[in-house]
Every structure is written in C-alpha cells, then in structure tokens.
Amino acid sequence: MDLDLILKPVKLLVTGANGQVGTALTRLAEQDGFFEIVALSKSDLDITDAEQIQQKLADHLPDYVVNCAAFDHVDEAEQQSGLCYAVNSDGVEKLALACGDLSIPMFHLSTDYVFDGHYASGYTEDDEVAPLGIYGDSKWQGEERLRLVLPEHIILRVSWLFSEQGNNFVLRMLDAARNAKELEAVSDRRGCPTSAVDVARVILAMLKQIRNGAEAWGTYHYCGAEITNRYDFCKEILIAAGHYESFEVEQLVPISSKDYVTEALRPNTSVLICKKLLSVFGIRQRPWRQELQWLMRNIYES
Ligand SMILES: NC(=O)c1ccc[n+]([C@@H]2O[C@H](COP(=O)([O-])OP(=O)(O)OC[C@H]3O[C@@H](n4cnc5c(N)ncnc54)[C@H](OP(=O)(O)O)[C@@H]3O)[C@@H](O)[C@H]2O)c1
C-alpha cells in the first residue's frame, strides 16, 4: 500500500469560500487533520472566468474541487437571469471542464428548487425536475452540464440552509423580531431546514469515503431531519433565541403562501428524501433542531 497516499492530507480547493457552506466547510476541514484547504472567495476565483479557473487549478493541483459558489438570490434571479445562468450553469460547466482536463473530481451543491414542490411526500434523486423559476432552472442546467462533462462528480442537493452569516431565514427572522411587534410566516410551505455546518460535515464524510475508494459518483439529497413549515420553524427560532435575547415581537401570525407574494415562485414542498445517501454512504440526517441550538450558542455565546 502506498503510505504516502495515506499520510498525505487530501487537498480540497473550495470555491465560493466566503458563503454559508464555503465558510463552514473551510472551518470544519481545517480542524480535520485529513484535509489541506485552498479556500477561494469570489475575489480570488470568479467561476465565470475560464482562464482564472485553469490558472488556479494548475497553481494548486487539488485532489478535489468543491464548488460552493453560486448566485442564489432567488428573487433577483428573475431580473438578473444572465448573471444567474452565467454563474450557476456556465460557471459550473467551466469548472467541470477544467477539472476534467486535470482529472480532478468535483463536488457540487444544488437545490430543492429544481423541483416544483407538488409532491407532498417529498423528492428522491430520481424524481422528475420542474423548476419554477430562473434560479432553479439555472441550478438544474448546471447539474446537467456537470453530468455531461465530468463523470467523476458528486451533486449534493440541499434545502433551507441556515448559518450565522448571510441572508438566511433564521437571521432574517431574528432581525425582524427585533424591529416589529407582529411577524408573519408562511404556514403551508413545508421543508427541512439544514445547517451549513451539517452540510459541511456530510461533504467531508463523503469525501473521505470516496478517497478511500468508494465508487459512488452521482446525485444525492441531504437535509436536516424532521419536516416543518416556515411558521413552525420561525416559532422554534424565536424560542431558541429567546433564551438569550428579548424581542420586540409580540405576535407571530401564520399566513398562506398565496398571501406572501414574491418575485419568484417557490416550491410548496421542499422535502428532500435522503435514503440514497444513507444506503450508499451510511450518512444519517441530523435533526435541525439540535443544529439550531448549536447555532444560537455560536451566535450568542461567542
Ligand atoms: N441558501 C440556501 O437556502 C440554499 C438552499 C438550497 C441549495 N443551496 C445551494 O447551496 C450552495 C451553497 O449555498 P450558500 O447558502 O452557501 O450560498 P452563499 O452563502 O450565497 O454563498 C455563495 C458564494 O458564492 C459566491 N459567488 C457568487 N458568484 C460567484 C462567482 N461568479 N464566482 C465565485 N464565487 C461566486 C458568493 O459571493 P458573493 O456573496 O460576494 O456574491 C458567495 O460567497 C449553492 O450552490 C446554493 O445554490 C442553497
């Protein structure tokens, strides 16, 4: 057995490293002696620029590329479709082509928004996609380009991400609760909240198995355990944060998604079924409630 291969850290090049998952992944991988990290933010590497991609890959020669870069402003995407496709579809293809040239496998993140959300029971990897908006379509096109160009890939679809940074539902609700007496949240939109740290854990666990020889390329789903809706999730957020902070808000009002008009349509059921990840990699879903408690501790105690 090649000892060098066992002892040498596995080099990951992470794109979009300042985003929710990029940050969590970089942090977690740095704590894990198994990996060496090249963390590249948008200013270090713009994935719409093929030349830059080739240069960075040639400079660092990573064992794997993990693409955490995305244009994921769902509503803005309807007005800025050019930029959205440039990053989420063309950018992914450019990255995949460059990886292919150097025989570097690629991990890529995608979304529940590739589905229309009509299946109340949730979606498996084999279910038919039907994106409702530009963002979902751009992510689907990105997936398809990656499949076509680079067989050695993992696509991990995730949903309802939260973390201590960025424009996520948890931080938006905390902010709103500090500034209003009444808050509204949609009660008929179901999904599974997922912490960015948890996604990072899953990516690293998959990477280790692949590094150790698992032939498991393909598409997988991951989300936190337990289905909820935006209203109940908001309630849990306020209860969890209420241990640390008093809020202005006195009333949380459930509303219908019909009364919550946004630029882009959103799937009513965002539930991703994660059985394939369990059966192929043995990776279980973690309860989002526990991840939410950890997040609150991080926000308020650090
Ligand atoms: N957020 C969710 O709820 C959610 C749900 C399902 C799936 N996903 C998917 O999960 C993945 C990670 O999401 P996230 O929440 O971590 O996203 P995020 O926080 O928005 O991070 C994405 C990062 O990509 C960067 N970026 C944008 N354009 C780029 C470009 N051309 N080149 C390089 N970097 C670029 C962004 O920089 P700037 O901020 O400076 O533009 C940002 O740092 C994405 O693929 C997303 O589609 C997200």
Tab-separated table of C-alpha atoms and ligand atoms in Angstrom:
chain	number	residue	atom	x	y	z
A	1	MET	CA	0.000	0.000	0.000
A	2	ASP	CA	1.250	3.487	-0.864
A	3	LEU	CA	1.929	5.020	2.586
A	4	ASP	CA	2.433	8.443	1.055
A	5	LEU	CA	-1.140	8.379	-0.182
A	6	ILE	CA	-2.418	7.514	3.293
A	7	LEU	CA	-0.335	10.089	5.159
A	8	LYS	CA	-0.596	12.990	2.733
A	9	PRO	CA	-3.513	15.334	3.515
A	10	VAL	CA	-6.213	15.446	0.871
A	11	LYS	CA	-6.128	18.809	-0.872
A	12	LEU	CA	-9.513	20.476	-1.386
A	13	LEU	CA	-9.989	23.573	-3.463
A	14	VAL	CA	-13.162	25.306	-2.274
A	15	THR	CA	-14.842	27.927	-4.470
A	16	GLY	CA	-17.302	30.473	-3.050
A	17	ALA	CA	-15.427	30.007	0.218
A	18	ASN	CA	-16.996	33.075	1.873
A	19	GLY	CA	-20.563	31.790	1.520
A	20	GLN	CA	-22.536	29.865	4.138
A	21	VAL	CA	-21.392	26.378	3.150
A	22	GLY	CA	-17.972	27.535	1.918
A	23	THR	CA	-17.171	29.091	5.299
A	24	ALA	CA	-18.459	26.127	7.313
A	25	LEU	CA	-16.643	23.657	5.087
A	26	THR	CA	-13.354	25.524	5.260
A	27	ARG	CA	-13.566	25.783	9.048
A	28	LEU	CA	-14.519	22.136	9.594
A	29	ALA	CA	-11.955	20.787	7.134
A	30	GLU	CA	-9.192	22.842	8.746
A	31	GLN	CA	-9.989	21.212	12.104
A	32	ASP	CA	-9.762	17.782	10.492
A	33	GLY	CA	-6.201	16.554	10.019
A	34	PHE	CA	-7.262	14.652	6.899
A	35	PHE	CA	-7.514	17.745	4.683
A	36	GLU	CA	-5.486	20.621	3.328
A	37	ILE	CA	-7.668	23.515	2.215
A	38	VAL	CA	-7.340	26.064	-0.543
A	39	ALA	CA	-10.259	28.392	0.214
A	40	LEU	CA	-11.042	30.771	-2.651
A	41	SER	CA	-13.642	33.512	-2.328
A	42	LYS	CA	-15.261	35.196	-5.329
A	43	SER	CA	-12.483	37.802	-5.397
A	44	ASP	CA	-9.861	35.003	-5.505
A	45	LEU	CA	-11.634	32.996	-8.173
A	46	ASP	CA	-14.608	34.034	-10.270
A	47	ILE	CA	-16.085	30.812	-11.653
A	48	THR	CA	-17.420	32.607	-14.726
A	49	ASP	CA	-13.814	33.154	-15.856
A	50	ALA	CA	-12.440	30.004	-17.548
A	51	GLU	CA	-8.859	31.296	-17.691
A	52	GLN	CA	-8.817	32.107	-13.986
A	53	ILE	CA	-10.178	28.665	-13.205
A	54	GLN	CA	-7.492	26.935	-15.256
A	55	GLN	CA	-4.808	29.071	-13.639
A	56	LYS	CA	-5.967	28.373	-10.072
A	57	LEU	CA	-6.315	24.648	-10.665
A	58	ALA	CA	-2.871	24.496	-12.252
A	59	ASP	CA	-1.366	26.520	-9.371
A	60	HIS	CA	-2.838	24.378	-6.615
A	61	LEU	CA	-3.440	20.970	-8.243
A	62	PRO	CA	-6.055	19.899	-5.689
A	63	ASP	CA	-7.252	16.320	-5.213
A	64	TYR	CA	-10.876	17.544	-5.312
A	65	VAL	CA	-12.729	20.732	-6.157
A	66	VAL	CA	-15.760	21.574	-4.017
A	67	ASN	CA	-17.946	24.167	-5.689
A	68	CYS	CA	-19.737	26.274	-3.076
A	69	ALA	CA	-20.013	29.266	-5.421
A	70	ALA	CA	-23.490	30.183	-6.597
A	71	PHE	CA	-25.808	33.005	-7.495
A	72	ASP	CA	-28.581	32.092	-5.088
A	73	HIS	CA	-30.679	35.248	-4.824
A	74	VAL	CA	-33.896	33.557	-5.852
A	75	ASP	CA	-35.993	36.686	-6.491
A	76	GLU	CA	-33.226	38.793	-8.034
A	77	ALA	CA	-32.560	35.921	-10.452
A	78	GLU	CA	-35.841	36.711	-12.238
A	79	GLN	CA	-34.425	40.133	-13.214
A	80	GLN	CA	-30.778	39.128	-13.495
A	81	SER	CA	-31.128	35.868	-15.370
A	82	GLY	CA	-27.953	36.489	-17.416
A	83	LEU	CA	-25.758	36.631	-14.340
A	84	CYS	CA	-27.635	33.789	-12.684
A	85	TYR	CA	-27.072	31.395	-15.637
A	86	ALA	CA	-23.503	32.651	-16.060
A	87	VAL	CA	-22.641	31.520	-12.526
A	88	ASN	CA	-24.959	28.568	-11.863
A	89	SER	CA	-24.876	26.933	-15.315
A	90	ASP	CA	-21.960	28.214	-17.457
A	91	GLY	CA	-19.673	28.686	-14.432
A	92	VAL	CA	-20.275	25.125	-13.273
A	93	GLU	CA	-19.520	23.826	-16.762
A	94	LYS	CA	-16.293	25.845	-16.981
A	95	LEU	CA	-15.203	24.482	-13.623
A	96	ALA	CA	-16.104	20.938	-14.651
A	97	LEU	CA	-14.221	21.203	-17.955
A	98	ALA	CA	-11.098	22.467	-16.199
A	99	CYS	CA	-11.392	19.697	-13.595
A	100	GLY	CA	-11.773	17.138	-16.404
A	101	ASP	CA	-8.584	18.361	-18.115
A	102	LEU	CA	-6.627	17.627	-14.931
A	103	SER	CA	-8.626	14.526	-13.861
A	104	ILE	CA	-9.846	16.236	-10.701
A	105	PRO	CA	-13.228	15.041	-9.383
A	106	MET	CA	-15.727	17.732	-8.457
A	107	PHE	CA	-18.258	18.076	-5.638
A	108	HIS	CA	-21.107	20.433	-6.419
A	109	LEU	CA	-24.077	21.757	-4.455
A	110	SER	CA	-27.556	22.041	-5.847
A	111	THR	CA	-31.021	22.685	-4.535
A	112	ASP	CA	-34.572	21.507	-3.866
A	113	TYR	CA	-35.625	24.374	-6.186
A	114	VAL	CA	-35.056	22.063	-9.173
A	115	PHE	CA	-38.467	20.581	-8.197
A	116	ASP	CA	-41.868	22.247	-8.406
A	117	GLY	CA	-42.850	21.141	-4.900
A	118	HIS	CA	-46.092	19.385	-5.835
A	119	TYR	CA	-45.151	16.035	-4.243
A	120	ALA	CA	-46.283	16.329	-0.638
A	121	SER	CA	-44.303	13.212	0.288
A	122	GLY	CA	-41.017	14.717	-0.900
A	123	TYR	CA	-38.487	14.067	-3.651
A	124	THR	CA	-35.936	11.364	-4.390
A	125	GLU	CA	-32.957	11.850	-6.680
A	126	ASP	CA	-34.870	10.043	-9.455
A	127	ASP	CA	-37.933	12.270	-9.408
A	128	GLU	CA	-38.561	14.470	-12.377
A	129	VAL	CA	-37.369	18.053	-12.074
A	130	ALA	CA	-39.618	21.010	-12.912
A	131	PRO	CA	-38.044	24.252	-11.703
A	132	LEU	CA	-40.488	27.088	-11.050
A	133	GLY	CA	-38.079	29.961	-11.642
A	134	ILE	CA	-34.808	31.130	-13.145
A	135	TYR	CA	-32.714	30.220	-10.105
A	136	GLY	CA	-33.996	26.618	-10.005
A	137	ASP	CA	-33.617	26.264	-13.746
A	138	SER	CA	-30.067	27.645	-13.698
A	139	LYS	CA	-29.129	25.155	-10.979
A	140	TRP	CA	-30.685	22.301	-12.967
A	141	GLN	CA	-28.785	23.350	-16.119
A	142	GLY	CA	-25.604	23.450	-14.025
A	143	GLU	CA	-26.238	19.905	-12.792
A	144	GLU	CA	-26.828	18.657	-16.333
A	145	ARG	CA	-23.677	20.292	-17.715
A	146	LEU	CA	-21.629	18.772	-14.908
A	147	ARG	CA	-23.090	15.293	-15.571
A	148	LEU	CA	-22.261	15.623	-19.252
A	149	VAL	CA	-18.722	16.934	-18.880
A	150	LEU	CA	-17.289	15.187	-15.822
A	151	PRO	CA	-18.350	11.650	-14.815
A	152	GLU	CA	-16.359	11.846	-11.572
A	153	HIS	CA	-18.668	14.180	-9.728
A	154	ILE	CA	-20.962	14.372	-6.730
A	155	ILE	CA	-24.027	16.598	-6.848
A	156	LEU	CA	-25.468	17.169	-3.385
A	157	ARG	CA	-28.878	18.826	-3.370
A	158	VAL	CA	-29.647	20.606	-0.105
A	159	SER	CA	-32.501	22.781	1.165
A	160	TRP	CA	-33.391	25.657	3.521
A	161	LEU	CA	-29.825	26.443	4.588
A	162	PHE	CA	-29.090	28.394	7.738
A	163	SER	CA	-25.927	29.570	9.427
A	164	GLU	CA	-24.595	32.505	11.424
A	165	GLN	CA	-23.938	34.520	8.265
A	166	GLY	CA	-25.559	35.560	5.023
A	167	ASN	CA	-29.137	36.142	4.026
A	168	ASN	CA	-30.838	33.126	5.580
A	169	PHE	CA	-34.290	32.641	7.142
A	170	VAL	CA	-33.014	32.344	10.729
A	171	LEU	CA	-31.099	35.629	10.661
A	172	ARG	CA	-33.918	37.388	8.784
A	173	MET	CA	-36.479	36.294	11.384
A	174	LEU	CA	-34.228	37.361	14.297
A	175	ASP	CA	-33.766	40.719	12.670
A	176	ALA	CA	-37.493	41.137	12.032
A	177	ALA	CA	-38.332	40.099	15.610
A	178	ARG	CA	-36.078	42.869	16.936
A	179	ASN	CA	-37.880	45.522	14.916
A	180	ALA	CA	-41.604	44.682	14.769
A	181	LYS	CA	-44.444	43.872	17.168
A	182	GLU	CA	-46.042	41.459	14.699
A	183	LEU	CA	-44.380	38.918	12.431
A	184	GLU	CA	-45.942	36.871	9.647
A	185	ALA	CA	-44.658	33.497	8.436
A	186	VAL	CA	-45.975	31.132	5.777
A	187	SER	CA	-47.521	28.021	7.283
A	188	ASP	CA	-48.278	25.972	4.146
A	189	ARG	CA	-44.764	25.726	2.758
A	190	ARG	CA	-43.054	22.579	4.008
A	191	GLY	CA	-39.396	21.697	4.078
A	192	CYS	CA	-36.422	20.612	6.131
A	193	PRO	CA	-34.107	23.275	7.498
A	194	THR	CA	-30.439	22.363	7.163
A	195	SER	CA	-27.457	23.910	8.849
A	196	ALA	CA	-24.476	24.827	6.684
A	197	VAL	CA	-22.204	23.158	9.249
A	198	ASP	CA	-24.177	19.953	8.847
A	199	VAL	CA	-23.789	20.120	5.056
A	200	ALA	CA	-20.034	20.601	5.554
A	201	ARG	CA	-19.959	17.506	7.791
A	202	VAL	CA	-21.734	15.480	5.102
A	203	ILE	CA	-19.414	16.670	2.316
A	204	LEU	CA	-16.303	15.766	4.321
A	205	ALA	CA	-17.722	12.357	5.254
A	206	MET	CA	-18.486	11.638	1.581
A	207	LEU	CA	-15.044	12.858	0.515
A	208	LYS	CA	-13.301	10.551	2.987
A	209	GLN	CA	-15.166	7.523	1.689
A	210	ILE	CA	-14.517	8.438	-1.925
A	211	ARG	CA	-10.854	8.993	-1.124
A	212	ASN	CA	-10.819	5.521	0.414
A	213	GLY	CA	-12.087	4.003	-2.799
A	214	ALA	CA	-15.897	4.213	-2.694
A	215	GLU	CA	-17.151	4.254	-6.290
A	216	ALA	CA	-20.174	6.376	-5.561
A	217	TRP	CA	-20.307	9.230	-8.063
A	218	GLY	CA	-23.742	10.681	-8.733
A	219	THR	CA	-26.532	12.775	-7.296
A	220	TYR	CA	-27.630	12.770	-3.649
A	221	HIS	CA	-30.063	14.590	-1.401
A	222	TYR	CA	-29.365	15.912	2.065
A	223	CYS	CA	-31.410	17.984	4.520
A	224	GLY	CA	-31.928	18.200	8.271
A	225	ALA	CA	-34.207	15.620	9.880
A	226	GLU	CA	-37.864	16.433	10.514
A	227	ILE	CA	-40.261	18.167	8.186
A	228	THR	CA	-41.603	21.531	9.284
A	229	ASN	CA	-43.101	24.666	7.767
A	230	ARG	CA	-41.845	28.243	7.766
A	231	TYR	CA	-44.256	29.306	10.547
A	232	ASP	CA	-43.293	26.480	12.938
A	233	PHE	CA	-39.624	26.941	12.091
A	234	CYS	CA	-39.911	30.632	12.901
A	235	LYS	CA	-41.552	29.750	16.231
A	236	GLU	CA	-38.626	27.441	17.070
A	237	ILE	CA	-36.113	30.128	16.095
A	238	LEU	CA	-37.743	32.685	18.405
A	239	ILE	CA	-37.975	30.192	21.273
A	240	ALA	CA	-34.324	29.166	20.871
A	241	ALA	CA	-33.096	32.769	20.620
A	242	GLY	CA	-35.497	33.868	23.376
A	243	HIS	CA	-33.208	32.181	25.918
A	244	TYR	CA	-30.602	34.798	25.080
A	245	GLU	CA	-32.428	37.913	23.932
A	246	SER	CA	-35.762	39.739	24.492
A	247	PHE	CA	-37.527	40.622	21.298
A	248	GLU	CA	-39.849	43.435	20.279
A	249	VAL	CA	-42.228	40.963	18.611
A	250	GLU	CA	-45.422	40.007	20.487
A	251	GLN	CA	-47.324	38.081	17.834
A	252	LEU	CA	-46.367	35.530	15.206
A	253	VAL	CA	-49.112	35.178	12.607
A	254	PRO	CA	-49.421	32.189	10.228
A	255	ILE	CA	-50.207	33.197	6.646
A	256	SER	CA	-50.831	31.322	3.406
A	257	SER	CA	-48.178	31.261	0.692
A	258	LYS	CA	-50.855	32.804	-1.568
A	259	ASP	CA	-50.678	35.918	0.610
A	260	TYR	CA	-46.901	36.070	0.516
A	261	VAL	CA	-46.110	37.360	-2.940
A	262	THR	CA	-42.517	37.190	-4.143
A	263	GLU	CA	-40.865	37.839	-7.495
A	264	ALA	CA	-40.071	34.144	-7.984
A	265	LEU	CA	-42.394	31.225	-7.333
A	266	ARG	CA	-41.200	28.795	-4.683
A	267	PRO	CA	-41.914	25.072	-4.277
A	268	ASN	CA	-44.587	24.321	-1.685
A	269	THR	CA	-42.882	21.111	-0.612
A	270	SER	CA	-39.123	21.295	-0.367
A	271	VAL	CA	-38.675	17.928	1.290
A	272	LEU	CA	-35.657	16.011	0.018
A	273	ILE	CA	-35.686	12.270	0.686
A	274	CYS	CA	-32.193	11.280	1.834
A	275	LYS	CA	-32.360	7.462	1.720
A	276	LYS	CA	-29.785	7.127	-1.052
A	277	LEU	CA	-27.137	8.947	0.996
A	278	LEU	CA	-27.843	6.586	3.892
A	279	SER	CA	-27.750	3.438	1.803
A	280	VAL	CA	-24.630	4.303	-0.237
A	281	PHE	CA	-22.571	6.288	2.312
A	282	GLY	CA	-24.239	5.334	5.610
A	283	ILE	CA	-24.709	9.046	6.358
A	284	ARG	CA	-27.722	9.872	8.517
A	285	GLN	CA	-29.713	13.075	8.707
A	286	ARG	CA	-29.105	15.164	11.805
A	287	PRO	CA	-32.058	16.883	13.486
A	288	TRP	CA	-32.169	20.552	12.522
A	289	ARG	CA	-33.491	21.424	15.999
A	290	GLN	CA	-30.175	20.395	17.511
A	291	GLU	CA	-28.249	22.322	14.839
A	292	LEU	CA	-30.405	25.371	15.604
A	293	GLN	CA	-29.472	25.178	19.306
A	294	TRP	CA	-25.782	24.987	18.355
A	295	LEU	CA	-26.185	27.969	16.072
A	296	MET	CA	-27.764	30.022	18.881
A	297	ARG	CA	-24.903	29.109	21.189
A	298	ASN	CA	-22.464	30.245	18.498
A	299	ILE	CA	-24.306	33.487	17.858
A	300	TYR	CA	-24.856	34.487	21.471
A	301	GLU	CA	-22.019	32.886	23.402
A	302	SER	CA	-19.011	33.525	21.198
B	1	LIG	N1	-29.092	29.163	0.776
B	1	LIG	C1	-29.996	28.183	0.685
B	1	LIG	O1	-31.009	28.135	1.418
B	1	LIG	C2	-29.764	27.059	-0.303
B	1	LIG	C3	-30.731	26.079	-0.418
B	1	LIG	C4	-30.505	25.024	-1.291
B	1	LIG	C5	-29.332	24.956	-2.004
B	1	LIG	N2	-28.406	25.933	-1.905
B	1	LIG	C6	-27.180	25.800	-2.695
B	1	LIG	O2	-26.115	25.519	-1.793
B	1	LIG	C7	-24.918	26.115	-2.245
B	1	LIG	C8	-24.290	26.963	-1.170
B	1	LIG	O3	-25.244	27.923	-0.767
B	1	LIG	P1	-24.860	29.051	0.273
B	1	LIG	O4	-26.104	29.384	1.021
B	1	LIG	O5	-23.616	28.687	0.978
B	1	LIG	O6	-24.576	30.247	-0.747
B	1	LIG	P2	-23.976	31.682	-0.425
B	1	LIG	O7	-23.872	31.890	1.047
B	1	LIG	O8	-24.711	32.667	-1.254
B	1	LIG	O9	-22.504	31.518	-0.997
B	1	LIG	C9	-22.240	31.503	-2.357
B	1	LIG	C10	-20.894	32.171	-2.529
B	1	LIG	O10	-20.584	32.160	-3.930
B	1	LIG	C11	-20.026	33.413	-4.236
B	1	LIG	N3	-20.140	33.680	-5.657
B	1	LIG	C12	-21.142	34.267	-6.344
B	1	LIG	N4	-20.809	34.357	-7.646
B	1	LIG	C13	-19.585	33.828	-7.774
B	1	LIG	C14	-18.693	33.655	-8.862
B	1	LIG	N5	-19.007	34.080	-10.099
B	1	LIG	N6	-17.502	33.059	-8.648
B	1	LIG	C15	-17.150	32.652	-7.414
B	1	LIG	N7	-17.934	32.806	-6.334
B	1	LIG	C16	-19.137	33.381	-6.529
B	1	LIG	C17	-20.799	34.395	-3.392
B	1	LIG	O11	-20.108	35.622	-3.268
B	1	LIG	P3	-20.942	36.994	-3.116
B	1	LIG	O12	-21.858	36.789	-1.928
B	1	LIG	O13	-19.866	38.003	-2.919
B	1	LIG	O14	-21.714	37.148	-4.395
B	1	LIG	C18	-20.876	33.638	-2.074
B	1	LIG	O15	-19.749	33.872	-1.273
B	1	LIG	C19	-25.273	26.855	-3.538
B	1	LIG	O16	-24.979	26.022	-4.621
B	1	LIG	C20	-26.773	27.050	-3.429
B	1	LIG	O17	-27.349	27.127	-4.715
B	1	LIG	C21	-28.593	26.980	-1.061
